[in-house]
């Protein structure tokens, strides 16, 4: 069965960096894009970016450009999300989410959705 | 401020039918499919509806989705206490370099 298992909670000081991991199992790691989504306390979901585990290419939300780096290790089927220059507003639960996609032949639309999510990693930024 | 607009709350009694709306624009809902996620308290989001109206295996047929123009809706019929959760709509947005956008979430209370 598909599983995404994330690393444990982190506490960081403002200005520091954090690196969260997401280990995939139960499917071919390089066949599905992986996304990172975060959720601040009591708030909604916010998309951060995507990594293609096959070639390692990435695309980041404009808000995080220059501060976020997503990487992968195909030998361990693990993706990583590193966020730098942390500030208090970065306190949130960070999720990895696998994207399933297909071409809808009837509409010629590319359909994508997040079919599996990690359990989440709480990152607390506090002095 | 979320790109997609949802009502912050909704409620119903057991057995009732409730709907949750999601409003967007031509660059997201107007040109791409909509997904819905359910988030039970203290857990990760779970896929509920994809491609506007498709249910993943295991999701009860009490849940249904629809889309018209730049808006989408999630309907829950035969409301049950275990449906009490936060619900989020999501769509790909074609503007700038493209990004996934979410609604602000709707907290459903079963009275």
CSV table of C-alpha atoms in Angstrom, one decimal:
chain,number,residue,atom,x,y,z
A,1,UNK,CA,0.0,0.0,0.0
A,2,UNK,CA,1.1,3.5,-0.7
A,3,UNK,CA,2.7,5.3,2.3
A,4,UNK,CA,4.3,8.6,2.7
A,5,UNK,CA,6.2,8.9,6.0
A,6,UNK,CA,7.6,12.2,7.1
A,7,UNK,CA,10.3,13.2,9.6
A,8,UNK,CA,9.5,14.3,13.1
A,9,UNK,CA,8.6,17.7,14.5
A,10,UNK,CA,11.2,20.5,14.5
A,11,UNK,CA,11.8,23.6,16.6
A,12,UNK,CA,13.9,26.3,15.0
A,13,UNK,CA,15.0,29.8,15.8
A,14,UNK,CA,14.2,32.7,13.4
A,15,UNK,CA,16.8,32.9,10.6
A,16,UNK,CA,17.6,29.2,10.7
A,17,UNK,CA,16.8,26.6,8.1
A,18,UNK,CA,14.7,23.4,8.3
A,19,UNK,CA,14.8,20.3,6.2
A,20,UNK,CA,11.8,17.9,6.2
A,21,UNK,CA,11.9,14.5,4.6
A,22,UNK,CA,9.1,12.4,3.1
A,23,UNK,CA,9.9,8.7,2.5
A,24,UNK,CA,7.7,7.0,-0.1
A,25,UNK,CA,6.8,3.3,-0.3
A,26,UNK,CA,4.4,1.0,-2.0
A,27,UNK,CA,4.7,2.4,-5.5
A,28,UNK,CA,7.3,3.3,-8.2
A,29,UNK,CA,8.9,6.4,-6.7
A,30,UNK,CA,9.9,8.0,-10.0
A,31,UNK,CA,6.5,7.7,-11.6
A,32,UNK,CA,4.6,10.3,-9.6
A,33,UNK,CA,5.3,14.0,-8.9
A,34,UNK,CA,5.5,15.0,-5.3
A,35,UNK,CA,4.2,18.3,-3.8
A,36,UNK,CA,4.7,20.1,-0.5
A,37,UNK,CA,1.7,21.9,1.1
A,38,UNK,CA,1.7,23.7,4.4
A,39,UNK,CA,-0.9,24.6,7.0
A,40,UNK,CA,-0.4,27.3,9.6
A,41,UNK,CA,-2.2,26.8,12.9
A,42,UNK,CA,-5.9,27.2,12.5
A,43,UNK,CA,-5.4,28.2,8.8
A,44,UNK,CA,-6.0,26.7,5.4
A,45,UNK,CA,-3.8,24.8,3.0
A,46,UNK,CA,-1.0,26.6,1.0
A,47,UNK,CA,0.9,25.0,-1.9
A,48,UNK,CA,4.6,25.4,-1.8
A,49,UNK,CA,5.9,23.6,-4.9
A,50,UNK,CA,6.5,20.4,-6.8
A,51,UNK,CA,9.4,18.1,-7.6
A,52,UNK,CA,9.6,15.5,-10.3
A,53,UNK,CA,11.4,12.5,-8.6
A,54,UNK,CA,12.5,11.2,-11.9
A,55,UNK,CA,14.7,14.0,-13.1
A,56,UNK,CA,14.7,16.2,-10.0
A,57,UNK,CA,13.2,19.2,-11.7
A,58,UNK,CA,11.3,21.6,-9.5
A,59,UNK,CA,8.8,24.4,-9.6
A,60,UNK,CA,8.1,26.6,-6.6
A,61,UNK,CA,5.2,28.9,-5.6
A,62,UNK,CA,6.3,32.5,-6.2
A,63,UNK,CA,5.9,33.3,-2.5
A,64,UNK,CA,8.7,30.8,-1.6
A,65,UNK,CA,11.1,31.4,-4.5
A,66,UNK,CA,14.6,31.9,-3.1
A,67,UNK,CA,13.8,30.4,0.3
A,68,UNK,CA,12.7,26.8,-0.6
A,69,UNK,CA,14.6,23.9,-2.1
A,70,UNK,CA,13.1,20.6,-2.9
A,71,UNK,CA,15.4,17.6,-3.6
A,72,UNK,CA,15.1,13.9,-3.9
A,73,UNK,CA,17.1,10.7,-3.3
A,74,UNK,CA,16.0,8.0,-5.6
A,75,UNK,CA,18.1,5.4,-3.8
A,76,UNK,CA,15.9,5.8,-0.7
A,77,UNK,CA,12.7,7.0,-2.4
A,78,UNK,CA,12.8,10.1,-0.3
A,79,UNK,CA,12.0,13.7,-1.1
A,80,UNK,CA,13.1,16.6,0.9
A,81,UNK,CA,11.9,20.2,1.5
A,82,UNK,CA,14.3,22.7,2.9
A,83,UNK,CA,13.1,26.2,3.9
A,84,UNK,CA,15.6,28.8,4.9
A,85,UNK,CA,15.5,32.2,6.6
A,86,UNK,CA,12.7,31.0,8.9
A,87,UNK,CA,10.4,33.5,10.5
A,88,UNK,CA,7.6,33.0,13.0
A,89,UNK,CA,5.0,33.0,10.2
A,90,UNK,CA,6.6,29.8,8.9
A,91,UNK,CA,5.3,27.9,11.9
A,92,UNK,CA,3.1,25.3,10.3
A,93,UNK,CA,2.5,21.7,9.6
A,94,UNK,CA,4.2,20.7,6.4
A,95,UNK,CA,2.8,17.9,4.2
A,96,UNK,CA,4.1,16.0,1.3
A,97,UNK,CA,1.5,14.9,-1.2
A,98,UNK,CA,1.7,12.6,-4.2
A,99,UNK,CA,0.1,13.8,-7.4
A,100,UNK,CA,-1.9,11.4,-9.6
A,101,UNK,CA,-2.6,12.6,-13.1
A,102,UNK,CA,-4.1,11.5,-16.4
A,103,UNK,CA,-5.3,12.9,-19.6
A,104,UNK,CA,-9.1,13.0,-19.8
A,105,UNK,CA,-9.7,11.9,-23.4
A,106,UNK,CA,-13.2,13.3,-23.6
A,107,UNK,CA,-12.3,16.8,-22.6
A,108,UNK,CA,-8.6,16.8,-23.6
A,109,UNK,CA,-7.9,18.2,-20.1
A,110,UNK,CA,-5.0,17.1,-17.9
A,111,UNK,CA,-6.4,16.0,-14.6
A,112,UNK,CA,-4.3,16.1,-11.5
A,113,UNK,CA,-5.0,15.6,-7.8
A,114,UNK,CA,-3.2,14.7,-4.6
A,115,UNK,CA,-4.2,11.1,-3.9
A,116,UNK,CA,-1.9,10.4,-0.9
A,117,UNK,CA,-0.6,12.6,1.8
A,118,UNK,CA,2.1,12.3,4.4
A,119,UNK,CA,1.2,12.5,8.1
A,120,UNK,CA,2.6,16.0,8.4
A,121,UNK,CA,5.6,17.6,10.1
A,122,UNK,CA,5.1,20.4,12.6
A,123,UNK,CA,7.8,23.1,12.3
A,124,UNK,CA,7.8,25.6,15.1
A,125,UNK,CA,9.8,28.8,14.6
A,126,UNK,CA,10.4,30.6,17.9
A,127,UNK,CA,13.1,32.5,19.6
B,1,UNK,CA,-6.7,35.7,1.5
B,2,UNK,CA,-7.3,32.5,-0.4
B,3,UNK,CA,-7.6,32.5,-4.2
B,4,UNK,CA,-10.6,30.2,-4.1
B,5,UNK,CA,-13.5,31.4,-1.9
B,6,UNK,CA,-15.4,29.1,0.4
B,7,UNK,CA,-17.9,29.9,3.2
B,8,UNK,CA,-16.0,29.6,6.5
B,9,UNK,CA,-18.7,27.4,8.0
B,10,UNK,CA,-21.6,25.1,7.3
B,11,UNK,CA,-23.9,23.0,9.4
B,12,UNK,CA,-26.7,20.4,9.2
B,13,UNK,CA,-28.4,17.8,11.2
B,14,UNK,CA,-28.0,14.1,10.8
B,15,UNK,CA,-29.6,12.9,7.6
B,16,UNK,CA,-29.8,16.3,6.0
B,17,UNK,CA,-28.1,17.4,2.7
B,18,UNK,CA,-25.6,20.2,2.8
B,19,UNK,CA,-23.7,21.9,0.1
B,20,UNK,CA,-20.4,23.8,0.2
B,21,UNK,CA,-19.5,26.3,-2.5
B,22,UNK,CA,-16.2,27.2,-4.0
B,23,UNK,CA,-15.8,30.3,-6.2
B,24,UNK,CA,-12.8,31.0,-8.4
B,25,UNK,CA,-11.9,32.6,-11.7
B,26,UNK,CA,-11.2,31.9,-15.3
B,27,UNK,CA,-7.6,31.1,-14.6
B,28,UNK,CA,-8.3,28.3,-12.2
B,29,UNK,CA,-11.8,26.7,-11.9
B,30,UNK,CA,-12.9,28.2,-15.2
B,31,UNK,CA,-10.2,26.3,-17.1
B,32,UNK,CA,-9.2,23.4,-14.9
B,33,UNK,CA,-10.8,20.6,-12.9
B,34,UNK,CA,-11.7,20.9,-9.2
B,35,UNK,CA,-10.7,18.6,-6.3
B,36,UNK,CA,-12.1,18.4,-2.8
B,37,UNK,CA,-10.3,17.3,0.3
B,38,UNK,CA,-11.6,16.4,3.7
B,39,UNK,CA,-9.6,17.0,6.8
B,40,UNK,CA,-10.7,15.4,10.0
B,41,UNK,CA,-9.4,17.1,13.2
B,42,UNK,CA,-5.7,16.5,13.8
B,43,UNK,CA,-5.2,14.5,10.6
B,44,UNK,CA,-3.8,15.1,7.1
B,45,UNK,CA,-6.2,16.0,4.3
B,46,UNK,CA,-7.8,13.1,2.4
B,47,UNK,CA,-8.9,13.2,-1.2
B,48,UNK,CA,-12.7,13.2,-1.4
B,49,UNK,CA,-13.6,14.3,-5.0
B,50,UNK,CA,-11.3,14.7,-8.0
B,51,UNK,CA,-11.9,15.9,-11.6
B,52,UNK,CA,-15.0,17.9,-10.5
B,53,UNK,CA,-17.2,14.9,-9.7
B,54,UNK,CA,-15.2,11.7,-9.4
B,55,UNK,CA,-15.0,9.7,-6.2
B,56,UNK,CA,-11.9,7.7,-5.3
B,57,UNK,CA,-12.6,4.1,-4.3
B,58,UNK,CA,-13.8,4.0,-0.7
B,59,UNK,CA,-15.5,7.4,-0.6
B,60,UNK,CA,-19.2,6.9,0.0
B,61,UNK,CA,-21.6,8.0,-2.8
B,62,UNK,CA,-23.2,10.4,-0.2
B,63,UNK,CA,-20.4,12.8,-1.4
B,64,UNK,CA,-20.8,14.4,-4.8
B,65,UNK,CA,-19.2,17.3,-6.7
B,66,UNK,CA,-20.2,19.5,-9.5
B,67,UNK,CA,-18.7,22.5,-11.4
B,68,UNK,CA,-20.2,25.2,-13.5
B,69,UNK,CA,-18.2,28.0,-15.0
B,70,UNK,CA,-15.9,29.5,-12.4
B,71,UNK,CA,-17.7,27.8,-9.4
B,72,UNK,CA,-17.8,24.4,-7.9
B,73,UNK,CA,-19.9,22.7,-5.2
B,74,UNK,CA,-19.5,19.8,-2.8
B,75,UNK,CA,-22.8,18.1,-1.7
B,76,UNK,CA,-23.1,15.7,1.2
B,77,UNK,CA,-26.3,13.9,1.6
B,78,UNK,CA,-27.5,11.7,4.5
B,79,UNK,CA,-25.2,13.7,6.8
B,80,UNK,CA,-23.5,11.7,9.5
B,81,UNK,CA,-21.7,12.8,12.6
B,82,UNK,CA,-18.4,11.5,11.2
B,83,UNK,CA,-18.7,14.0,8.4
B,84,UNK,CA,-17.8,16.8,10.8
B,85,UNK,CA,-14.5,18.1,9.4
B,86,UNK,CA,-12.9,20.8,7.3
B,87,UNK,CA,-13.4,20.7,3.6
B,88,UNK,CA,-11.1,22.3,1.0
B,89,UNK,CA,-11.5,22.9,-2.7
B,90,UNK,CA,-8.5,23.1,-4.9
B,91,UNK,CA,-7.6,23.7,-8.6
B,92,UNK,CA,-4.6,24.4,-10.8
B,93,UNK,CA,-4.2,28.1,-11.6
B,94,UNK,CA,-2.8,29.0,-15.0
B,95,UNK,CA,-1.7,32.5,-14.1
B,96,UNK,CA,2.0,33.5,-13.9
B,97,UNK,CA,4.0,30.2,-13.8
B,98,UNK,CA,1.1,28.2,-12.6
B,99,UNK,CA,0.3,27.0,-9.1
B,100,UNK,CA,-2.1,24.9,-7.1
B,101,UNK,CA,-4.6,27.1,-5.3
B,102,UNK,CA,-6.9,26.2,-2.4
B,103,UNK,CA,-10.0,27.6,-0.9
B,104,UNK,CA,-9.8,28.8,2.7
B,105,UNK,CA,-11.7,25.8,4.0
B,106,UNK,CA,-15.2,25.2,5.3
B,107,UNK,CA,-15.8,23.8,8.8
B,108,UNK,CA,-18.8,21.5,8.7
B,109,UNK,CA,-20.6,21.0,12.0
B,110,UNK,CA,-23.1,18.2,12.4
B,111,UNK,CA,-25.6,19.5,14.9
